[in-house]
C-alpha positions in Angstrom: -41.3 -22.2 -48.9 -43.0 -19.7 -50.4 -39.9 -19.1 -53.0 -40.4 -23.1 -53.9 -44.2 -22.5 -54.3 -43.5 -19.7 -57.0 -40.8 -21.8 -58.5 -43.4 -24.4 -58.6 -45.8 -22.6 -60.7 -43.1 -21.5 -63.0 -43.0 -24.5 -65.4 -46.8 -24.2 -65.5 -47.1 -21.0 -66.5 -44.0 -21.8 -69.1 -45.9 -24.8 -70.4 -48.9 -22.5 -70.8 -46.7 -20.3 -72.7 -45.6 -23.3 -75.1 -49.1 -24.2 -75.8 -50.2 -20.7 -76.6 -47.2 -20.3 -79.0 -48.6 -23.6 -80.4 -52.0 -22.7 -80.9 -50.7 -19.6 -82.7 -47.9 -21.1 -84.5 -48.4 -20.3 -88.7 -48.1 -24.2 -89.0 -51.3 -24.8 -87.1 -53.9 -25.8 -89.6 -57.0 -23.6 -89.7 -60.8 -24.0 -90.3 -61.7 -24.2 -93.9 -64.6 -22.1 -93.6 -62.0 -19.3 -93.0 -61.4 -19.3 -96.9 -57.7 -18.3 -95.9 -55.2 -20.3 -96.2 -51.9 -20.2 -94.5 -49.8 -19.3 -97.1 -52.0 -15.9 -96.9 -50.1 -14.7 -93.5 -47.7 -12.2 -93.8 -44.4 -11.3 -92.1 -45.6 -8.6 -90.3 -48.0 -10.6 -87.8 -45.2 -13.0 -87.3 -43.0 -10.4 -86.6 -45.5 -8.9 -83.8 -46.2 -12.1 -82.5 -42.2 -12.7 -81.6 -42.3 -9.5 -80.1 -45.2 -10.1 -77.9 -43.5 -13.5 -77.1 -40.3 -11.6 -76.1 -42.3 -9.2 -74.2 -44.4 -12.3 -72.2 -41.1 -13.6 -71.3 -39.8 -10.5 -70.0 -43.2 -9.8 -68.0 -42.5 -13.1 -66.5 -39.0 -12.7 -65.6 -39.9 -9.3 -63.6 -42.7 -11.4 -61.9 -39.7 -13.6 -60.4 -38.3 -10.7 -59.1 -41.4 -10.2 -57.3 -41.3 -11.2 -53.3 -42.4 -14.9 -53.2 -45.7 -15.7 -51.5 -47.0 -18.7 -49.7 -50.8 -18.5 -50.3 -52.0 -21.0 -52.7 -55.2 -19.0 -54.1 -52.7 -15.7 -54.5 -50.7 -18.5 -56.7 -54.0 -19.5 -58.5 -55.2 -16.0 -59.2 -51.5 -15.0 -60.5 -51.9 -18.1 -62.9 -55.4 -17.2 -63.7 -54.4 -13.2 -64.8 -51.6 -14.8 -66.8 -53.9 -17.0 -68.6 -56.4 -14.2 -68.9 -53.9 -12.1 -70.4 -52.3 -14.3 -72.8 -56.1 -15.1 -73.9 -56.6 -11.4 -74.4 -52.8 -11.4 -76.6 -54.3 -14.7 -78.2 -57.5 -12.9 -79.2 -56.1 -9.9 -80.3 -53.5 -11.9 -82.1 -56.6 -13.5 -84.0 -57.2 -10.7 -85.7 -54.3 -11.0 -87.8 -54.8 -14.9 -88.4 -58.7 -14.7 -88.7 -59.6 -16.6 -85.8 -63.3 -15.6 -85.7 -65.7 -18.6 -85.3 -67.9 -19.4 -82.3 -66.8 -22.8 -82.2 -63.4 -22.1 -81.8 -64.4 -20.2 -78.7 -66.0 -22.9 -77.3 -62.8 -25.2 -77.7 -60.8 -22.6 -76.4 -62.9 -22.3 -73.0 -62.7 -26.2 -72.7 -59.4 -26.0 -73.3 -59.0 -23.3 -71.0 -60.9 -24.6 -68.2 -59.1 -27.8 -68.1 -55.7 -26.0 -68.2 -57.1 -24.4 -64.7 -57.7 -27.6 -63.3 -54.5 -29.0 -64.3 -52.9 -26.1 -62.7 -54.7 -26.1 -59.8 -54.2 -29.7 -59.4 -50.2 -29.4 -59.7 -49.9 -26.3 -57.2 -52.0 -27.9 -54.8 -50.1 -31.2 -55.2 -46.8 -29.3 -54.7 -47.9 -27.4 -51.6 -48.7 -30.6 -50.0 -45.3 -31.9 -50.9 -43.6 -28.6 -49.7 -45.6 -28.6 -46.4 -44.5 -32.1 -45.8 -41.0 -30.9 -46.3 -41.4 -28.2 -43.7 -42.6 -30.4 -41.5 -39.8 -32.8 -41.6 -37.1 -29.9 -41.6 -38.8 -28.6 -38.5 -38.7 -31.7 -36.7 -35.3 -31.9 -37.6 -34.1 -28.5 -36.2 -36.4 -28.9 -33.2 -34.1 -32.4 -32.6 -31.1 -30.1 -33.3 -31.9 -27.4 -31.1 -30.6 -29.2 -27.9 -27.5 -30.2 -29.5 -26.8 -26.3 -30.2 -27.5 -25.2 -26.8 -25.4 -27.8 -25.5 -22.9 -26.8 -28.0 -23.2 -22.8 -26.6 -23.0 -24.0 -23.3 -20.1 -26.4 -23.5 -16.4 -25.7 -23.6 -14.0 -26.2 -26.6 -13.6 -30.4 -25.1 -17.3 -30.4 -26.2 -17.2 -29.1 -29.3 -14.4 -31.3 -30.6 -16.4 -34.2 -28.9 -20.0 -32.8 -30.6 -18.2 -32.7 -33.7 -16.8 -36.3 -33.5 -20.5 -37.3 -32.5 -21.8 -35.9 -35.5 -18.9 -37.4 -37.8 -18.8 -40.5 -36.1 -22.6 -41.1 -36.6 -22.3 -40.4 -40.0 -19.6 -43.3 -40.7 -20.5 -45.8 -37.8 -23.7 -48.2 -37.6 -23.3 -47.7 -33.6 -26.5 -45.5 -31.7 -26.0 -42.2 -30.9 -25.2 -42.8 -27.6 -22.1 -45.0 -28.6 -21.2 -42.5 -30.8 -20.8 -40.3 -28.2 -19.0 -42.7 -25.7 -16.6 -43.3 -28.4 -15.7 -39.4 -29.8 -15.2 -38.6 -25.9 -12.6 -41.4 -25.6 -10.8 -40.1 -29.0 -10.5 -36.8 -27.4 -9.2 -38.2 -23.8 -6.6 -40.8 -25.1 -5.6 -40.8 -29.0 -5.0 -44.3 -28.5 -8.4 -45.9 -28.4 -9.2 -45.5 -32.0 -6.7 -48.5 -32.7 -9.2 -51.1 -33.4 -10.9 -49.1 -35.8 -10.9 -50.9 -39.7 -12.7 -48.7 -41.8 -11.1 -45.8 -43.8 -13.9 -43.2 -42.9 -14.0 -44.1 -39.1 -9.8 -44.0 -39.1 -9.8 -40.4 -40.8 -12.8 -39.5 -38.4 -11.3 -41.1 -35.2 -7.5 -39.3 -36.5 -9.6 -36.0 -36.8 -11.1 -36.4 -33.3 -7.9 -37.0 -31.5 -5.7 -34.1 -33.1 -8.5 -32.2 -32.1 -8.2 -33.6 -28.3 -4.6 -32.8 -28.3 -5.1 -29.3 -29.5 -7.9 -28.9 -27.0 -5.7 -30.5 -24.2 -2.6 -28.1 -24.7 -4.6 -25.2 -24.8 -6.1 -26.2 -21.5 -2.5 -26.9 -20.0 -1.6 -23.3 -21.3 -4.6 -21.9 -19.7 -4.1 -23.4 -16.4 -0.4 -22.8 -16.7 -1.2 -19.2 -17.1 -3.6 -19.0 -14.3 -0.9 -20.5 -11.9 1.8 -18.0 -13.2 -0.5 -15.2 -12.6 -1.1 -16.2 -9.0 2.2 -16.4 -8.3 2.8 -13.0 -10.1 0.3 -11.5 -7.9 1.6 -13.2 -4.8 5.2 -12.0 -5.4 3.8 -8.2 -6.2 2.0 -7.8 -3.3 -1.8 -8.0 -4.7 -3.1 -10.8 -2.1 -4.8 -9.6 0.9 -2.9 -10.0 4.4 -4.9 -12.6 6.8 -2.9 -12.1 9.9 -4.6 -10.5 12.8 -3.1 -8.2 16.0 -0.1 -7.3 13.5 2.0 -4.0 13.5 0.9 -2.0 10.4 3.4 0.5 8.7 2.4 2.8 6.4 5.2 4.6 4.2 8.9 4.1 3.7 11.3 6.3 4.8 15.3 6.2 6.3 13.8 5.3 9.5 12.0 1.8 9.0 15.1 0.0 9.5 15.7 1.3 12.7 11.8 0.6 13.5 11.8 -2.7 12.5 14.8 -3.8 14.5 13.1 -1.7 17.5 10.2 -3.8 16.9 11.6 -7.1 16.2 13.2 -6.7 19.7 10.2 -6.0 21.5 8.5 -8.9 20.4 11.4 -11.1 21.3 9.5 -12.2 24.3 6.9 -13.0 22.8 8.7 -15.4 20.1 8.4 -13.0 17.4 5.3 -11.0 16.0 4.2 -9.8 12.4 4.8 -6.5 10.7 3.2 -5.4 7.5 4.6 -2.5 5.1 3.1 -1.3 3.0 4.1 1.8 0.7 3.6 3.0 -2.7 6.7 0.7 -4.0 7.3 -2.4 -5.6 6.8 -5.4 -3.4 9.8 -7.0 -4.6 12.0 -4.2 -3.9 11.3 -3.5 -0.6 11.8 -7.0 0.5 15.3 -6.5 -1.3 16.0 -3.7 1.0 14.7 -5.0 3.9 16.5 -8.3 3.7 19.8 -5.9 3.3 19.0 -4.5 6.6 22.1 -6.0 8.8 20.0 -7.0 12.1 18.5 -9.9 13.5 14.7 -9.9 13.2 14.3 -12.6 16.2 11.2 -14.5 14.5 9.4 -11.8 13.6 8.1 -11.9 10.2 7.9 -8.9 7.6 4.9 -8.8 5.1 5.4 -6.2 2.2 2.5 -4.7 0.0 2.3 -2.4 -2.1 -0.4 -0.1 -2.4 -1.6 3.7 -1.2 -2.4 4.5 2.2 -5.2 7.1 0.6 -7.2 4.1 -0.8 -9.6 2.1 1.4 -9.2 -0.8 -1.1 -5.3 -1.3 -0.2 -6.2 -0.5 3.3 -8.4 -3.2 3.2 -6.1 -5.7 1.7 -3.3 -5.0 4.8 -6.4 -5.8 7.2 -5.9 -2.4 8.7 -9.1 -3.3 11.1 -7.4 -5.8 12.7 -4.1 -4.3 13.3 -3.4 -3.7 17.0 -0.9 -0.3 15.9 -0.8 1.5 13.0 2.1 3.6 12.0 2.0 6.4 9.7 5.8 7.6 8.6 7.1 10.8 7.3 8.0 11.0 3.8 11.6 12.3 2.8 11.2 15.5 1.7 9.3 18.9 2.2 7.8 18.9 5.7 4.7 20.6 4.8 3.8 18.0 1.8 5.0 14.7 4.3 2.3 16.5 7.1 -0.4 17.2 4.3 0.0 13.0 3.4 0.0 12.0 6.7 -3.3 14.1 7.1 -4.8 12.5 4.6 -3.9 9.2 5.3 -5.5 9.8 9.0 -8.6 10.8 7.1 -8.6 7.4 5.1 -7.8 5.4 8.3 -10.9 7.3 10.2 -12.6 6.2 7.1 -12.7 2.6 7.3 -16.1 0.7 7.5 -15.1 -1.9 9.7 -13.4 0.2 12.6 -9.8 0.4 13.7 -9.0 -1.9 17.0 -5.6 -0.3 17.2 -4.2 3.4 17.6 -2.4 5.3 15.3 1.2 6.7 15.6 1.4 9.3 13.2 5.4 11.0 12.4 5.0 14.5 12.1 7.6 16.8 10.6 6.2 20.7 11.7 4.8 21.2 15.2 2.2 23.5 13.7 0.9 20.5 11.8 0.0 18.5 15.3 -3.4 20.1 16.0 -4.6 19.7 12.6 -3.9 15.5 12.7 -5.0 15.4 16.4 -8.2 17.0 15.4 -9.2 14.7 12.6 -8.1 11.7 14.5 -9.1 12.2 17.8 -8.5 10.0 20.5 -7.1 7.4 17.9 -4.2 9.3 17.1 -0.5 9.9 19.0 1.7 11.9 17.3 5.7 11.9 17.4 7.2 15.6 16.0 10.3 14.2 15.0 12.2 17.5 14.5 10.6 18.9 17.7 11.8 15.6 19.4 15.5 16.0 18.0 15.6 19.6 18.9 14.8 19.1 22.4 17.1 16.4 22.7 19.9 18.4 21.2 19.3 21.1 23.6 19.2 18.7 26.7 22.5 17.1 25.5 24.4 20.2 25.1 23.4 21.2 28.7 24.3 17.8 30.4 27.0 16.0 28.3 26.1 12.3 28.0 22.6 12.2 28.1 22.2 11.1 24.5 23.3 7.7 25.5 21.2 7.9 28.3 18.2 8.4 26.0 19.1 5.7 23.8 18.9 3.4 26.3 15.4 4.2 27.6 14.2 4.9 24.1 15.3 1.6 22.6 14.1 -1.9 23.6 17.3 -3.2 23.7 18.1 -2.6 27.5 15.3 -1.0 29.9 12.3 1.2 28.9 9.3 2.4 30.2 6.2 -0.1 30.9 3.0 0.6 32.9 0.9 -2.1 34.6 -1.4 -2.6 37.7 -0.6 -4.7 40.6 -3.4 -4.9 43.1 -1.4 -6.6 45.9 0.6 -2.4 45.8 -2.8 -1.0 46.7 -2.6 1.1 49.7 1.2 1.7 49.8 3.1 4.8 50.1 5.1 5.8 47.0 8.5 5.3 48.9 7.8 1.9 50.1 6.5 1.2 46.1 9.9 2.3 45.1 12.2 0.0 46.6 9.3 -2.8 46.1 10.8 -4.2 42.6 14.2 -5.9 42.4 14.2 -5.8 38.9 12.5 -2.4 38.0 12.8 1.3 39.1 9.2 3.0 39.7 9.0 6.5 38.9 5.4 7.1 38.3 1.7 6.3 39.0 -1.1 6.4 36.4 -4.0 7.5 38.7 -7.7 6.3 38.1 -9.0 8.6 39.9 -7.8 11.5 37.5 -9.0 9.7 34.5 -5.7 7.7 33.7 -3.5 10.7 34.1 0.1 9.6 34.4 2.4 11.5 37.2 5.8 11.2 37.0 8.0 11.4 40.4 5.0 12.1 42.9 5.3 12.8 46.3 6.3 10.1 48.9 3.3 10.7 50.7 0.8 9.3 47.4 -1.2 6.2 48.4 -1.8 4.0 45.5 -5.7 3.7 45.4 -7.6 0.8 43.6 -7.2 1.0 39.6 -3.7 2.8 40.2 -1.1 1.4 37.6 2.6 1.7 38.4 5.1 3.3 35.7 8.6 1.6 35.9 11.8 1.2 34.4 12.4 -2.2 33.4 14.0 -4.8 30.8 10.9 -6.4 29.4 7.2 -6.5 30.5 7.5 -10.0 32.0 10.8 -9.7 33.9 9.8 -7.7 37.0 7.2 -8.4 39.5 7.0 -6.7 43.2 8.3 -8.6 46.1 8.4 -8.2 49.8 10.3 -5.0 51.6 13.6 -5.3 51.7 15.3 -4.1 54.8 17.3 -0.7 53.6 19.2 1.4 56.1 17.3 4.8 56.7 18.8 7.4 54.5 20.6 10.4 56.1 20.0 13.7 54.7 23.2 15.8 53.3 23.2 19.1 53.5 24.4 20.3 50.4 22.7 23.4 48.1 21.2 22.4 45.1 24.3 24.4 42.5 22.8 27.3 40.9 22.5 27.2 36.7 25.0 29.9 35.3 24.6 31.6 32.3 26.2 29.7 29.0 27.5 30.6 25.5 26.2 28.4 23.0 26.8 28.2 19.1 24.3 27.2 16.8 25.6 26.3 13.5 23.0 25.6 10.3 19.5 26.6 10.0 16.4 24.6 10.4 12.8 25.3 9.6 11.7 24.7 13.3 14.6 26.7 14.8 12.0 29.8 16.5 10.8 26.6 18.3 14.6 25.7 19.1 15.1 29.1 20.6 11.8 29.0 22.8 13.2 25.9 24.6 16.6 27.1 25.1 15.3 30.2 26.5 13.3 28.2 29.1 16.3 25.6 30.0 19.2 28.2 29.8 20.0 30.7 32.9 19.8 34.4 32.7 22.2 36.1 30.9 23.1 33.3 28.2 24.2 34.1 24.9 23.0 32.3 21.6 25.3 32.8 18.5 23.4 31.7 15.4 26.0 30.9 12.5 24.3 30.2 9.2 24.1 31.1 5.8 20.8 32.9 5.8 21.4 36.9 5.5 20.9 38.7 9.0 18.5 41.2 7.6 16.3 38.2 7.1 16.7 36.2 9.8 14.4 38.1 12.1 11.7 38.3 9.5 11.7 34.5 9.4 11.7 34.3 13.2 8.7 36.3 13.2 6.9 34.7 10.6 7.3 31.3 12.5 5.7 32.7 15.4 8.7 33.9 17.8 8.4 37.6 19.2 12.2 38.2 20.0 11.5 40.5 22.8 9.9 38.0 24.7 13.3 36.0 25.1 14.4 36.8 28.8 17.1 34.3 29.4 19.0 34.3 26.2 20.4 37.2 23.9 20.8 36.4 20.5 24.1 37.3 18.3 23.9 37.0 14.4 27.2 36.0 12.2 26.8 35.0 9.0 29.2 32.5 7.1 29.6 28.9 5.6 30.2 26.3 8.2 32.1 24.0 6.0 34.5 26.8 5.0 37.4 27.2 7.8 38.1 31.2 7.2 34.5 31.7 8.1 35.0 29.3 11.3 38.0 31.0 12.4 36.3 34.4 12.8 34.4 32.6 15.7 35.4 32.6 19.7 35.2 28.9 19.1 37.3 28.0 22.1 35.1 30.2 24.6 31.8 28.4 24.1 30.4 26.0 26.6 28.0 24.0 23.6 28.0 23.9 20.0 25.1 22.4 18.2 25.2 21.5 14.6 22.1 21.3 12.9 21.5 19.4 9.7 21.1 22.6 7.6 17.8 23.1 5.9 19.2 23.0 2.4 20.4 19.6 2.6 18.1 17.7 5.2 16.1 16.3 2.5 19.7 13.9 2.0 21.1 11.8 4.9 24.4 11.1 3.6 24.7 15.0 2.4 23.6 16.2 5.4 25.9 14.3 7.8 28.6 15.0 5.4 28.2 18.7 6.1 27.6 18.0 9.8 30.9 16.0 10.0 33.0 18.4 8.1 32.0 21.3 10.5 32.7 19.2 13.5 36.2 18.2 12.3 36.8 21.7 11.5 35.9 23.2 14.7 37.7 20.3 16.7 41.0 21.2 14.5 40.5 25.2 15.2 40.0 24.5 18.9 42.7 22.3 19.3 45.0 24.9 17.3 44.1 27.7 20.1 43.8 25.7 23.5 47.2 24.8 24.9 48.2 21.2 24.4 47.9 18.8 28.0 48.9 15.2 28.1 46.3 13.0 29.2 47.2 9.2 29.5 43.9 7.7 29.8 42.7 8.8 26.6 42.9 5.5 24.7 45.4 4.2 22.5 45.7 7.3 20.0 48.7 8.9 19.9 49.2 12.2 21.9 50.8 14.1 19.0 47.8 13.0 16.4 45.2 14.9 15.6 42.5 12.9 17.0 44.3 13.4 20.4 44.5 17.1 20.0 40.3 17.1 19.2 39.7 14.9 22.1 41.3 17.5 24.3 39.3 19.9 22.6 36.3 18.3 23.2 37.0 18.2 27.2 36.7 21.8 27.0 33.2 22.2 25.2 30.4 20.1 24.3 29.6 19.5 20.6 26.2 18.0 19.3 25.7 16.7 16.0 22.5 15.9 14.4 23.3 12.8 12.7 20.9 10.9 10.4 22.7 8.1 9.3 23.9 5.4 11.7 27.1 4.9 9.7 28.0 8.6 10.2 27.2 7.6 14.4 30.0 5.0 14.3 32.7 7.2 13.2 32.0 9.6 15.9 31.7 7.1 18.3 34.9 5.4 17.4 36.9 8.9 17.7 35.2 10.3 20.9 35.3 13.8 19.5 31.4 14.2 19.8 28.8 13.9 22.3 26.2 12.9 19.0 22.3 12.6 18.5 21.4 10.0 16.3 18.3 11.3 15.0 16.5 9.0 12.7 17.1 5.9 15.3 15.9 8.0 18.2 12.8 8.8 16.2 12.4 5.6 15.2 12.8 4.3 18.8 10.4 6.7 20.1 8.0 5.4 17.4 7.9 1.9 18.5 7.7 2.4 22.1 4.5 4.5 21.6 3.6 2.1 19.0 3.9 -0.8 21.7 2.0 1.6 24.3 0.5 4.7 23.4 0.6 5.7 27.1 4.0 6.0 27.2 3.8 9.2 24.7 2.3 11.3 27.8 5.6 10.2 29.7 7.6 11.1 26.9 6.0 14.8 26.3 6.3 15.6 29.7 10.3 14.7 29.4 10.8 16.8 26.7 8.8 19.7 27.7 10.0 23.1 29.3 7.9 22.3 32.2 7.6 19.5 34.3 9.9 16.4 34.8 13.1 15.9 32.7 16.0 13.3 32.9 19.0 15.1 34.3 22.6 13.7 35.3 23.9 14.5 39.0 27.4 14.2 40.6 27.5 12.0 43.2 28.5 14.7 46.1 25.0 15.4 46.4 24.1 11.7 47.5 27.4 10.3 49.3 30.8 10.9 50.3 34.0 9.7 48.7 34.5 5.7 49.5 31.3 5.7 51.3 29.7 2.5 51.1 25.9 2.2 50.4 23.5 0.1 48.3 21.6 1.4 45.5 18.4 1.6 47.5 20.3 3.7 50.3 21.4 6.2 47.6 17.5 5.9 45.9 15.7 6.9 49.3 18.3 9.7 49.9 17.5 11.1 46.3 14.1 11.0 47.4 14.8 13.7 49.7 15.5 15.8 46.7 12.5 14.8 45.4 14.5 13.1 42.6 13.7 9.3 41.1 17.5 7.7 40.5 17.3 5.7 37.5 20.8 4.5 37.1 24.3 5.8 37.3 27.7 6.0 35.5 30.9 5.1 37.3 33.9 7.2 36.8 36.0 4.8 34.8 32.8 3.4 32.6 32.0 4.4 29.5 28.2 3.8 29.2 25.5 4.6 32.2 23.9 1.6 33.9 20.1 2.2 34.1 17.7 -0.2 36.5 21.1 -1.8 38.1 20.7 -5.5 39.4 21.5 -6.3 43.1 20.0 -3.1 44.3 20.2 -4.1 47.9 23.9 -5.1 47.7 26.5 -2.4 49.1 29.5 -0.9 47.6 32.1 1.8 47.5 31.4 4.8 45.7 33.4 7.9 44.2 32.6 11.6 44.1 33.4 11.5 40.5 30.7 9.1 39.3 27.3 10.3 38.6 23.7 9.1 39.0 20.7 9.6 36.0 17.6 10.9 37.6 14.2 12.0 37.0 13.3 15.3 38.7 11.8 18.5 37.9 13.5 21.3 35.5 15.1 23.9 37.4 
């Protein structure tokens, strides 16, 4: 507005310049009393006048470059100053043209007054005109402001509709509301403008419809991208698990397949369960690997999620606070790094704000790290040290051939396993009566309420169950057994047979493990005094004592065994031939520390060592033909190795189940399936954390253990007895009998059916009992 005001004043100034030029022109008639004609004017004054006119124009242009002003008085004062300046210039010019009369001054003053009145009137009029224009513009702006706000808050469709509204309002005579509705119909459907007749209306409607098509295409793309992104998020496992009371597995290892199989079998009686697996892998890769597992999930659903157990947000994504059990798997690789990560995972789990509903089962690789994990996790944590469990199993199986199969039956959910439950109707009964109260289970311990829930295996017959006590049994499933009325069992006759004393043994240990010092301690506790332990591996003899000492073993404190060191490679035949292989009672083939990170390499090395040892033994032993050894030819190499296996027991630490099938078919080794047994123990402790106390006692150096007994300790050849009667005879030896294996059977029967039926037995049969360690 101020710029327009200044520009409005410009014509007035220009007109004044024109008037001044006319007054100063040489052609203007001058008064006669001056006595000077027009011809007397010289060129010099004209030149000076022209220069001053040019200077006035330059000054005027400079005034235009000044900032605009809105005040009318300022404009008037500016005009007055300009007129005064021109007047002074004109007066100075009069010296050249000779205007010096008093009458001219009066006329000049009158003309100047009129000029001021005219300029003032013009400025006032233009100011009023501009003021009205400003008011009209402000009203228009105030009307457009709601549209602008609506445009800013609307989406692209509203933009097209608003544009169409403006365009239609300009080419149609309809109201604003009608134009708004028409613009929306053109955007929503391109056929609604068919009744348009005028060219302008058609052009506008076609433009609006074209814009509507673009907007709908863009919206369709956005919706499609959003749906694709959501499905991609679900496919990659980024969504939150909504299930509860599920089993959560953190981590990924080669034990996962066996673990899922055991959990699926355990949940079969419930119609299936839910297992959530979270690992730092892609969800699609995990689902693909799980889909390749060759077993029936029996209704159990497996949900995979990618994430880190060290991040609380990822733990929340798998509903960790609602899980009934959490299993932390050890990573493949370095034992210390794996246990350190397990420790950090337990820290993350204990930091969950919502708390944990279930317990935590942690698989560790080194026994020395167990104390730290229990210190951090407290009562929430149950630990399973994989290497320690396998080492103890190998030692027990070396002392008692066939025990590996029994452990598989007890640890796995496919046959019979441990269960703890309270039965109020048994309160007040002696434990010897409780033993024969279950037709479909075998009691083997009591959880004593008065001792804070401590589990006592193989208690005294005189122990009376109190209120709150629970019974530990071996049964097929938790809903397949219940106490019944006491059966009539013939009183057991005690057989005066002395317990066979332990004999010194000669054992060969092939390979080196990081926890071999712990194995030596367990062997020293289990073996009889005077036993020999030969250590054959690639570790230099000078370094072995240092490694054992660094592991915490004091060799001088070994009282039952003496160490014999031999250096060599277990897969080189000439190195093995230097050993008296035919004289060992048991041979333990360990997964060597150098290749234990790879299950295939470790199993290949163990299998090669096994075949070489059996072949060397077969060549050194006299050939004896056995007709009952199966369908193999008596002169075949497998037949020779089967004969050698009768002379000594070889326990191989096997990691891959496929290698197990080879050994079971050839029958040349009593094996230990490392990964599968550990997975079974993890699944059992996950289902009931109390079972971990039972397993720890059965694996420990002291207390009770699984043992295989000869039948002549309980019966005579051909004697007809029921299983209950033999069970009561075993109670006289303070043993709990849980099963048997007949002489012509390949596998033992745990928790046999029809326990009260009588049958004939042979002294070559064997029985499985829970008894105190000798």
